[in-house]
PDB file of C-alpha atoms in Angstrom:
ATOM      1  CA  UNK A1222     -17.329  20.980 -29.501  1.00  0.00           C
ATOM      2  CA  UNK A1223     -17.654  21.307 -25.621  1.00  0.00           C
ATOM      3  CA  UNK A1224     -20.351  19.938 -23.795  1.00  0.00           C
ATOM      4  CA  UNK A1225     -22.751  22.404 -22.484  1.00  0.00           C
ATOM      5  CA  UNK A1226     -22.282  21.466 -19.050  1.00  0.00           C
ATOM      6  CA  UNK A1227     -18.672  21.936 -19.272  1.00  0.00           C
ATOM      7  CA  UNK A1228     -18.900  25.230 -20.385  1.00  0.00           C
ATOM      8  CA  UNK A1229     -21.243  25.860 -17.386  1.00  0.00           C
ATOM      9  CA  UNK A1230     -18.810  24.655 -15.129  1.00  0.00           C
ATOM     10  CA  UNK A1231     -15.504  26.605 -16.597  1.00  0.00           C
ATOM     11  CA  UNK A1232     -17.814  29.712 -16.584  1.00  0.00           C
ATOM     12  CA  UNK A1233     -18.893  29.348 -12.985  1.00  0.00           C
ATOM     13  CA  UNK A1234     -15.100  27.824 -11.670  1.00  0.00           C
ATOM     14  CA  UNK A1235     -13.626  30.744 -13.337  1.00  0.00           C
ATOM     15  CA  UNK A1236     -16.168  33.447 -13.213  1.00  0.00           C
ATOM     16  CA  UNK A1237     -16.163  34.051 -16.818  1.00  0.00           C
ATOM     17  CA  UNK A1238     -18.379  34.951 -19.485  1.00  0.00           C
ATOM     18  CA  UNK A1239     -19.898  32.984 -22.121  1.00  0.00           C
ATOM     19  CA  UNK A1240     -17.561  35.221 -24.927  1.00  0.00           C
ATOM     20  CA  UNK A1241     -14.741  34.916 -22.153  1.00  0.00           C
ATOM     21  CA  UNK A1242     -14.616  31.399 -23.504  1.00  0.00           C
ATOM     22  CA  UNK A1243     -11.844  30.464 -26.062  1.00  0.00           C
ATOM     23  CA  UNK A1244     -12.229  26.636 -26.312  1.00  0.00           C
ATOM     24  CA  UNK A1245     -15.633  26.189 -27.299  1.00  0.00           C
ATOM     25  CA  UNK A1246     -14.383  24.543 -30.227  1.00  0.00           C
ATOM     26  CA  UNK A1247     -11.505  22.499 -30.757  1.00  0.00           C
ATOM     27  CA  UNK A1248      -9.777  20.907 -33.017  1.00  0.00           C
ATOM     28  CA  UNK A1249      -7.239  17.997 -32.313  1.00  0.00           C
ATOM     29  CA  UNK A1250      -3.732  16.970 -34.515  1.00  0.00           C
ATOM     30  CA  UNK A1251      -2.033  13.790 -34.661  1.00  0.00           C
ATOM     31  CA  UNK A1252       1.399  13.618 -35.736  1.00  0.00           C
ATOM     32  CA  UNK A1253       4.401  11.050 -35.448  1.00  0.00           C
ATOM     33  CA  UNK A1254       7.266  12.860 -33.590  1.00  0.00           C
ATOM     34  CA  UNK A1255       7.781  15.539 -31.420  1.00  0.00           C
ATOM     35  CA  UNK A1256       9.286  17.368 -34.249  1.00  0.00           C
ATOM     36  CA  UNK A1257       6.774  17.041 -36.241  1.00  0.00           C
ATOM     37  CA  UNK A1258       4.340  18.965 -33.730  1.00  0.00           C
ATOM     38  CA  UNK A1259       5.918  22.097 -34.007  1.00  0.00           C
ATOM     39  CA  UNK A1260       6.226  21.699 -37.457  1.00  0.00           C
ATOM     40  CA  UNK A1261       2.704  21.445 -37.271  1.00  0.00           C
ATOM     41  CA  UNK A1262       2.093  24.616 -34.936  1.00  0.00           C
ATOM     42  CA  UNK A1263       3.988  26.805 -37.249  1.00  0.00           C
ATOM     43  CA  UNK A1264       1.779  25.809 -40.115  1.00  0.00           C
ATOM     44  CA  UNK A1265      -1.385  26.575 -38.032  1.00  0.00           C
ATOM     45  CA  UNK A1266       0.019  29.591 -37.126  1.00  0.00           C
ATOM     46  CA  UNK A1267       0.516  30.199 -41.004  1.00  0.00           C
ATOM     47  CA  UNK A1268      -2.922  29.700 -41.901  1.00  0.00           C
ATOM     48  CA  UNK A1269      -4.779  31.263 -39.323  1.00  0.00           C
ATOM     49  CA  UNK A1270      -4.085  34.480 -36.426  1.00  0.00           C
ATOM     50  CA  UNK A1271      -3.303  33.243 -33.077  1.00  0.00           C
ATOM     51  CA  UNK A1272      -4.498  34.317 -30.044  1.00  0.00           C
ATOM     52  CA  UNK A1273      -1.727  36.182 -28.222  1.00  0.00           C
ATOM     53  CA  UNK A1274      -1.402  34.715 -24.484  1.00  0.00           C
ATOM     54  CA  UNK A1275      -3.089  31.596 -25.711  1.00  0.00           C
ATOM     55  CA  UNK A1276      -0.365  28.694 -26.787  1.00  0.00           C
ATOM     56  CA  UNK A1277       0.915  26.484 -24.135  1.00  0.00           C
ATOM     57  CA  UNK A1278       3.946  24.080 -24.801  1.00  0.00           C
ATOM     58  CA  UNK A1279       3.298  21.215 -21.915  1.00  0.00           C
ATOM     59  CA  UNK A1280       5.760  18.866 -24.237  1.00  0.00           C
ATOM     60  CA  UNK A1281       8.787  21.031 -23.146  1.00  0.00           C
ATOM     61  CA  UNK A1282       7.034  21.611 -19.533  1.00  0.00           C
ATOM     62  CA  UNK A1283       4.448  17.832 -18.971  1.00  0.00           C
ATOM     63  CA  UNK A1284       2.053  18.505 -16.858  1.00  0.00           C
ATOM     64  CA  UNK A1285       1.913  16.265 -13.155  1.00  0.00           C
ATOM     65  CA  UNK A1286       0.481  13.625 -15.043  1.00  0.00           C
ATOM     66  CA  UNK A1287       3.029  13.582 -17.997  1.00  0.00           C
ATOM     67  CA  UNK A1288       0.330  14.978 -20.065  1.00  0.00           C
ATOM     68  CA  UNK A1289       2.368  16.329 -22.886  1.00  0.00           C
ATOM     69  CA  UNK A1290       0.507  18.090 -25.584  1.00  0.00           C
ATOM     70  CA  UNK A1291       1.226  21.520 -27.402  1.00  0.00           C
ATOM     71  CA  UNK A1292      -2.122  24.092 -26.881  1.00  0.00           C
ATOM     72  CA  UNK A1293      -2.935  27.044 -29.177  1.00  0.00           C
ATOM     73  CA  UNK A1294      -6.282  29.238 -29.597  1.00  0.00           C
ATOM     74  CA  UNK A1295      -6.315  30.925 -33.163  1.00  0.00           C
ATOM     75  CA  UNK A1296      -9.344  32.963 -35.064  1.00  0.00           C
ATOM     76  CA  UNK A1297     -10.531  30.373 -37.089  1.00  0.00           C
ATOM     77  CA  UNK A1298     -13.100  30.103 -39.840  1.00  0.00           C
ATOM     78  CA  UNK A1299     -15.763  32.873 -39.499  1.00  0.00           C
ATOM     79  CA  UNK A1300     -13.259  34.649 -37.013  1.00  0.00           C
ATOM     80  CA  UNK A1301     -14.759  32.851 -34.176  1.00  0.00           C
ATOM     81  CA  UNK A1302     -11.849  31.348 -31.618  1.00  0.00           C
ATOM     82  CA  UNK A1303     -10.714  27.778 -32.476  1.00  0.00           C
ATOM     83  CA  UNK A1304      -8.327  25.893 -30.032  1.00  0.00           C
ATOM     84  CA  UNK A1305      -5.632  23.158 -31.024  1.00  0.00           C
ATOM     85  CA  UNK A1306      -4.011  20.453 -29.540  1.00  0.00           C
ATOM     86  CA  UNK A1307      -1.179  19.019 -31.459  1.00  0.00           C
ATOM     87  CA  UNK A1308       0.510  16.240 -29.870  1.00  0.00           C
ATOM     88  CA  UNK A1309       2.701  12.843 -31.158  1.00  0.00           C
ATOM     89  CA  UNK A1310       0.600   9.161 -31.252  1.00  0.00           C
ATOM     90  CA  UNK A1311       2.310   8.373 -28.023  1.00  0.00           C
ATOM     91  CA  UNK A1312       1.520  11.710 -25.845  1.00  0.00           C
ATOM     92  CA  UNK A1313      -2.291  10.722 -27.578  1.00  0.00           C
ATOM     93  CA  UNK A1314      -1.806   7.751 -25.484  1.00  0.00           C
ATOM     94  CA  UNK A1315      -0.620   9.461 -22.566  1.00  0.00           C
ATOM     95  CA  UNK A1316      -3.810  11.618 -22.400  1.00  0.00           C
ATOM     96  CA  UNK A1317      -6.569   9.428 -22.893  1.00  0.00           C
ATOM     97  CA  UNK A1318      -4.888   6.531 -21.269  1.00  0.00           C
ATOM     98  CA  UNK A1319      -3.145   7.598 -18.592  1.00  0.00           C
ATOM     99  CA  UNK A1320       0.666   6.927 -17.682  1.00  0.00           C
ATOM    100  CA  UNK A1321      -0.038   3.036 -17.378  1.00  0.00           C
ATOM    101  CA  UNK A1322      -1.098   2.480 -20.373  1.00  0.00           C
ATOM    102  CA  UNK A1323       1.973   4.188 -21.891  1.00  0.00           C
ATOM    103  CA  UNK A1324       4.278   1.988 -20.284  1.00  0.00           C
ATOM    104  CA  UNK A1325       2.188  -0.603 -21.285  1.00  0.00           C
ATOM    105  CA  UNK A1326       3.015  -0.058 -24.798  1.00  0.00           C
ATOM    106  CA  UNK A1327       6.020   0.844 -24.367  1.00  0.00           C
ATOM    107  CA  UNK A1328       6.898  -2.549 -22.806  1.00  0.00           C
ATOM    108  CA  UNK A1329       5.496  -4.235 -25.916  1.00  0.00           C
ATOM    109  CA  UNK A1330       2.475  -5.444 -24.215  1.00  0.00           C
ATOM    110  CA  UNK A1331      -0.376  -7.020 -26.531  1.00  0.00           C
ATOM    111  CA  UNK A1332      -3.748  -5.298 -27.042  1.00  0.00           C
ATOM    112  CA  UNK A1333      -6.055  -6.003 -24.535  1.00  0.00           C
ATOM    113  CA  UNK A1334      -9.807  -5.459 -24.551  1.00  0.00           C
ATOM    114  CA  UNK A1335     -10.672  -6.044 -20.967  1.00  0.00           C
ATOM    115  CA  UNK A1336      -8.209  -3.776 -20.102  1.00  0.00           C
ATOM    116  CA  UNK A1337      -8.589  -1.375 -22.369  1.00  0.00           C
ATOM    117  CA  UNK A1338     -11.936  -1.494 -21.243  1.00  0.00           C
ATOM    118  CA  UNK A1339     -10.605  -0.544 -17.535  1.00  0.00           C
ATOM    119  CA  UNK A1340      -8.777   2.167 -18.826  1.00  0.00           C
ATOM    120  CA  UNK A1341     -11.568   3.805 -20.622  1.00  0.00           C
ATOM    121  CA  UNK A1342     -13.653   3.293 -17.208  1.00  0.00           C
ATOM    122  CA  UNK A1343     -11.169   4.895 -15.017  1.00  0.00           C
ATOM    123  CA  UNK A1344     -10.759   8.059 -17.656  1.00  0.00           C
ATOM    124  CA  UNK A1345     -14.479   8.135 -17.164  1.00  0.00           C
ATOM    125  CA  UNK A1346     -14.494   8.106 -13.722  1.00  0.00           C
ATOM    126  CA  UNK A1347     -11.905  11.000 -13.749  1.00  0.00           C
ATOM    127  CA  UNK A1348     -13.539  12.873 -16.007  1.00  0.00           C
ATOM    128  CA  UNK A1349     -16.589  12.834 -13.547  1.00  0.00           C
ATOM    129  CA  UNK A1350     -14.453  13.781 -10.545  1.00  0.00           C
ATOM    130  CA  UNK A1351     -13.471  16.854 -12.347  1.00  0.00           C
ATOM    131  CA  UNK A1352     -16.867  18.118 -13.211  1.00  0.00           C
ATOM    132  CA  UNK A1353     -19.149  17.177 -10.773  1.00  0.00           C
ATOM    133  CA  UNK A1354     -18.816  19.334  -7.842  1.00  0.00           C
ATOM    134  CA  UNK A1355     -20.656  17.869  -5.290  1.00  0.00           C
ATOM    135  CA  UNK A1356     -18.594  14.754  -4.644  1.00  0.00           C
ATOM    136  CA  UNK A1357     -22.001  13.198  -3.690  1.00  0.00           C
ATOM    137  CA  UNK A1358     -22.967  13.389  -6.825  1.00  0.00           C
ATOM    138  CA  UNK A1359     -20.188  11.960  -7.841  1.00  0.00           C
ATOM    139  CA  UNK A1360     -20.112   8.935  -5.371  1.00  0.00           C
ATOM    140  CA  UNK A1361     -23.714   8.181  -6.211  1.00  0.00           C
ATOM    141  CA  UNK A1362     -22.838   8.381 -10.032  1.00  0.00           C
ATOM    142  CA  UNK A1363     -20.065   6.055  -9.437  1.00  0.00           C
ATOM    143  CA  UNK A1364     -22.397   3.053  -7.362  1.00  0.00           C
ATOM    144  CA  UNK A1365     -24.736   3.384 -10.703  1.00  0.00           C
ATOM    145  CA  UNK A1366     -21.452   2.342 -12.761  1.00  0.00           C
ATOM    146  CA  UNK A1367     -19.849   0.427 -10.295  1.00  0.00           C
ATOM    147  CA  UNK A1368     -22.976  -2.095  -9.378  1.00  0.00           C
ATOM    148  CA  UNK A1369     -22.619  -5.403 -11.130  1.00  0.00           C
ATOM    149  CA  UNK A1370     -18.894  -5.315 -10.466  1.00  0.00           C
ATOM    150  CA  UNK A1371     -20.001  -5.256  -7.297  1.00  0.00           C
ATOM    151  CA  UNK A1372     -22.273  -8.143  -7.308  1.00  0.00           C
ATOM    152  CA  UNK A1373     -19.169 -10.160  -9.627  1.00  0.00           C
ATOM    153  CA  UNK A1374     -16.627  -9.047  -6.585  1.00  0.00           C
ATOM    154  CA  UNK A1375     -18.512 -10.224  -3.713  1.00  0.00           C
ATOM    155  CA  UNK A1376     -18.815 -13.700  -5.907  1.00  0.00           C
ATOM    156  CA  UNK A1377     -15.062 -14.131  -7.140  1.00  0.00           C
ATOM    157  CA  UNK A1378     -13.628 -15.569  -3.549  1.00  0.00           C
ATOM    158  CA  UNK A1379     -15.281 -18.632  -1.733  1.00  0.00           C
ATOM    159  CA  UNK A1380     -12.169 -19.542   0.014  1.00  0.00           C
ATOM    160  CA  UNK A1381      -8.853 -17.832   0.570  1.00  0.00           C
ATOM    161  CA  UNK A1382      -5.584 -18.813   1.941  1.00  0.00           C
ATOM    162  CA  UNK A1383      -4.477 -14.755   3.218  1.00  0.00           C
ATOM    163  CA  UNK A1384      -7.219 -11.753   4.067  1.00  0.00           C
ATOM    164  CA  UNK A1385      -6.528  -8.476   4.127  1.00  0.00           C
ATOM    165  CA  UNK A1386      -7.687  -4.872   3.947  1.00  0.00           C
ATOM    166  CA  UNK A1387      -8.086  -1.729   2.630  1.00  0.00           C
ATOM    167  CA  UNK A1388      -8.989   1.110   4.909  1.00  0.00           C
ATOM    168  CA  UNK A1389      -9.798   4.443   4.028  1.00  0.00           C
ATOM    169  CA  UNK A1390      -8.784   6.872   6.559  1.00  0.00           C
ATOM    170  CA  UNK A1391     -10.686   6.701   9.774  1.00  0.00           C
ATOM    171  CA  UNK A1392      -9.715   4.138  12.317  1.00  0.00           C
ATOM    172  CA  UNK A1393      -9.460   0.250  11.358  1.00  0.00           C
ATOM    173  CA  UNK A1394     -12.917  -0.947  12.264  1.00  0.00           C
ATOM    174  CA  UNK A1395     -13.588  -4.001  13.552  1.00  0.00           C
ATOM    175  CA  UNK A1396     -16.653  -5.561  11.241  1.00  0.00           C
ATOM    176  CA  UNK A1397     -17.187  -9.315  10.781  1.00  0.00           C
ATOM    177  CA  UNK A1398     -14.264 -10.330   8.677  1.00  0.00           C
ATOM    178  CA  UNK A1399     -11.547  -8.434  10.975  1.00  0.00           C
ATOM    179  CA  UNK A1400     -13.450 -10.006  14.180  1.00  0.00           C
ATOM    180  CA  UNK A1401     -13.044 -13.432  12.979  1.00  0.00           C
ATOM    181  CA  UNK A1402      -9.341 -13.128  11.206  1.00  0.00           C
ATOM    182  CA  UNK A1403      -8.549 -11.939  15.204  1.00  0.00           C
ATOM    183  CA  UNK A1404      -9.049 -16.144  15.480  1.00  0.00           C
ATOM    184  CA  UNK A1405      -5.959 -16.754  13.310  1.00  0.00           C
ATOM    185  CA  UNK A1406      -3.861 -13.984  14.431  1.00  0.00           C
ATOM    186  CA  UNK A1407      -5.114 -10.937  12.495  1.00  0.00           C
ATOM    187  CA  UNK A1408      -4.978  -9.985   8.676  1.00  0.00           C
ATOM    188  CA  UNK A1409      -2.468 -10.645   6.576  1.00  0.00           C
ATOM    189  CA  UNK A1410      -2.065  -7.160   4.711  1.00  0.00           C
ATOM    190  CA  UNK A1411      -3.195  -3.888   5.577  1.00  0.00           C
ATOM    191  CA  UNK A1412      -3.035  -0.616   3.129  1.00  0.00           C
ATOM    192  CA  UNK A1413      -4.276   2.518   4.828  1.00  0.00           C
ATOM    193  CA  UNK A1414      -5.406   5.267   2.223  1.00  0.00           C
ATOM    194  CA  UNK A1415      -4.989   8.441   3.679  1.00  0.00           C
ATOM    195  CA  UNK A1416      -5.205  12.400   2.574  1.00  0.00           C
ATOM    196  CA  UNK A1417      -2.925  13.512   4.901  1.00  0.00           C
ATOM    197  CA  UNK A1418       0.732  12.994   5.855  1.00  0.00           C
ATOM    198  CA  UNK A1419       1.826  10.918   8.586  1.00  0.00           C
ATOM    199  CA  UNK A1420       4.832  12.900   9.403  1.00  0.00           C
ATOM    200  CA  UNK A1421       2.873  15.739  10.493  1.00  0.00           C
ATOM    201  CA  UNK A1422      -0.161  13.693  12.824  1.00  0.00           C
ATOM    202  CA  UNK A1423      -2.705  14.810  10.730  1.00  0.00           C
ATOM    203  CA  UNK A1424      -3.691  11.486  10.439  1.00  0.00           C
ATOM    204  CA  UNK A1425      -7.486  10.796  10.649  1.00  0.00           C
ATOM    205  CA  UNK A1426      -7.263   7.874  12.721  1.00  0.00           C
ATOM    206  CA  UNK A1427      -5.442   4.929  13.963  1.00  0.00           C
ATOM    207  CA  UNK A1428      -2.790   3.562  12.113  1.00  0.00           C
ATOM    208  CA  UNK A1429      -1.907  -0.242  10.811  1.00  0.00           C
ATOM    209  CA  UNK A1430       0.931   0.105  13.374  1.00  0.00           C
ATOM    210  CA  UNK A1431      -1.470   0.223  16.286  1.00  0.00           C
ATOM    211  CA  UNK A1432      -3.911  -2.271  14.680  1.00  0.00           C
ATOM    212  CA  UNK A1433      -1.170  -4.813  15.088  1.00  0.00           C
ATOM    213  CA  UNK A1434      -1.253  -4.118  18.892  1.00  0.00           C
ATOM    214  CA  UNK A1435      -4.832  -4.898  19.289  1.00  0.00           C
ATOM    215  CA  UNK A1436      -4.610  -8.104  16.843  1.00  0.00           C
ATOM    216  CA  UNK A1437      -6.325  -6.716  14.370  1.00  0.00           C
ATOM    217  CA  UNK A1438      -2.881  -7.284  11.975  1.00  0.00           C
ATOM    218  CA  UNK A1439      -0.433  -9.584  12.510  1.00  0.00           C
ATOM    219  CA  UNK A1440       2.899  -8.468  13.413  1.00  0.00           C
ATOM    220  CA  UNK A1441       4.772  -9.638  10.589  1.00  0.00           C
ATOM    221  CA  UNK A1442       1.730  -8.726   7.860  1.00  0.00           C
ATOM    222  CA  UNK A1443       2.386  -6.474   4.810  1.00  0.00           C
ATOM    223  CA  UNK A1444       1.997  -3.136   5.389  1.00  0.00           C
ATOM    224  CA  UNK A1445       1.725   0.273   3.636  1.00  0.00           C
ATOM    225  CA  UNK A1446       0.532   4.141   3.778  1.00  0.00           C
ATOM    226  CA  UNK A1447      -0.628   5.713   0.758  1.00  0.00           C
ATOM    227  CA  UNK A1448      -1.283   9.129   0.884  1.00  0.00           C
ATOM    228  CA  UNK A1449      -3.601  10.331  -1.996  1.00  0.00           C
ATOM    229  CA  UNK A1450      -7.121  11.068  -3.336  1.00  0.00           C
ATOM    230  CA  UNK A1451      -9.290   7.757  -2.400  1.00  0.00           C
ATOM    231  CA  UNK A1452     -11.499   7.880  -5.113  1.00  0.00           C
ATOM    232  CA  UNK A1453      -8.727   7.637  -7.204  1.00  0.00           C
ATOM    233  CA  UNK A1454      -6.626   5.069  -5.524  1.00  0.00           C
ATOM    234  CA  UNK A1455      -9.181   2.858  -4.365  1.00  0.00           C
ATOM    235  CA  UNK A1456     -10.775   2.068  -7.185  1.00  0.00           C
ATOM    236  CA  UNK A1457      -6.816   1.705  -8.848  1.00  0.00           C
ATOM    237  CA  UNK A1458      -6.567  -1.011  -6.347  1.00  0.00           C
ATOM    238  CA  UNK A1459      -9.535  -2.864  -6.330  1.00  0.00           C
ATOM    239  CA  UNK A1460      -9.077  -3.655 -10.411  1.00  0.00           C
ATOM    240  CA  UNK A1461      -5.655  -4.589  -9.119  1.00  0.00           C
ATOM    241  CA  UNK A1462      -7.005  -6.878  -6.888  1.00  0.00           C
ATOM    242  CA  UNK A1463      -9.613  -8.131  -8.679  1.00  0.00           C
ATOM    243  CA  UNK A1464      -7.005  -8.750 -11.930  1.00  0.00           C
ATOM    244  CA  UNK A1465      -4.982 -11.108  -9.161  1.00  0.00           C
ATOM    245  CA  UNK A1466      -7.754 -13.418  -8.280  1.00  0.00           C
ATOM    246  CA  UNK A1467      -8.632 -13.651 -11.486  1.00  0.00           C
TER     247      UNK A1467
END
């Protein structure tokens, strides 16, 4: 069943009323193949009424993500709505997982708990993204989570041979650690996490190219754009990061 909040928010996102919503109960089905999930549809569709309008195929059609599932609302037991998701083991995967940890699989990679663990965090995180509205809600939600990893991070490196950074938008600032690395001829990587495009100079501040002008980078340092949602990527790289010194 949804969560109460959830139905809050799809009623106030979409400006719908409480019987307005179809998916207040769903009902998920794992098969093996994609053939086997249509199979499965038509049986549904045997058993109980659809709802006309209501079934989406996103195996034919993924989604962005490669979210691949086939979604259809039918009048269930008691004739209240009842929505279905059929989808194979792997698009299961997919969903919960995300596209890395299909590939993982896929690649024959060994079960992992700690990341595993990471994977579940980062759906998590998502999940909160999407439903919290107020992304200062959401930042301060994600400090709670994110605190002792904090505390383990800032312990992990006494020493290091290369320093680099990650900036998120804005200019490249020159605090403590970018002040002194100007001693040894600037950092050694830079990854600027931008919403906008370059191409267009939209760009919310200074770039790594410029940085390397003032010393803050050196000139032959690894560099790289990413255009994207930061509290998405940043945390995405950080785990990467913190994976390597590991």
């Amino acid at each position: 069943a949804k969560h109460f909040y959830s139905i809050y928010v799809k009623m106030s996102r979409r400006g719908k009323e409480f019987n307005e919503i179809f998916d207040l109960t769903g009902l998920r089905v794992l098969v093996d193949s994609v053939k086997d999930c249509y199979g499965a549809v038509g049986i549904i569709h045997s058993v109980w009424k659809p709802i006309p309008g209501r079934f989406k195929d996103y195996i034919a059609m993924p989604k962005f993500n490669m979210y691949q599932s086939l979604h259809t609302t039918v009048i269930g037991p008691a004739g209240r709505p009842l929505e279905i998701q059929i989808r194979s083991t792997d698009m299961h995967r997919t969903a919960e997982y995300g596209i890395a940890a299909h590939w993982r699989y896929k690649e024959g990679g060994r079960g992992n708990d700690s990341f595993d663990e990471r994977l579940a965090w980062l759906r998590q995180m998502l999940e909160w993204q999407t439903e919290l509205k107020d992304p200062r809600e959401f930042m301060e939600a994600l400090k709670i989570d994110l605190f002792e990893d904090e505390q383990e991070l800032s312990a992990l490196v006494f020493r290091a041979e290369a320093s680099g950074a990650l900036i998120v938008g804005g200019g490249i600032s020159k605090h403590h650690v970018i002040w002194w690395n100007q001693f040894r001829g600037g950092l050694d990587y830079a990854v600027y996490m931008t919403t906008a495009a370059e191409y267009d100079g939209s760009l919310s501040g200074a770039q790594v190219r410029e940085a390397i002008s003032w010393g803050k980078v050196r000139e032959d340092a690894w560099q790289v754009n990413v255009e994207g949602d930061a509290t998405i990527t940043l945390p995405i790289m950080v785990a990467s990061i913190i994976e390597r010194i590991k």
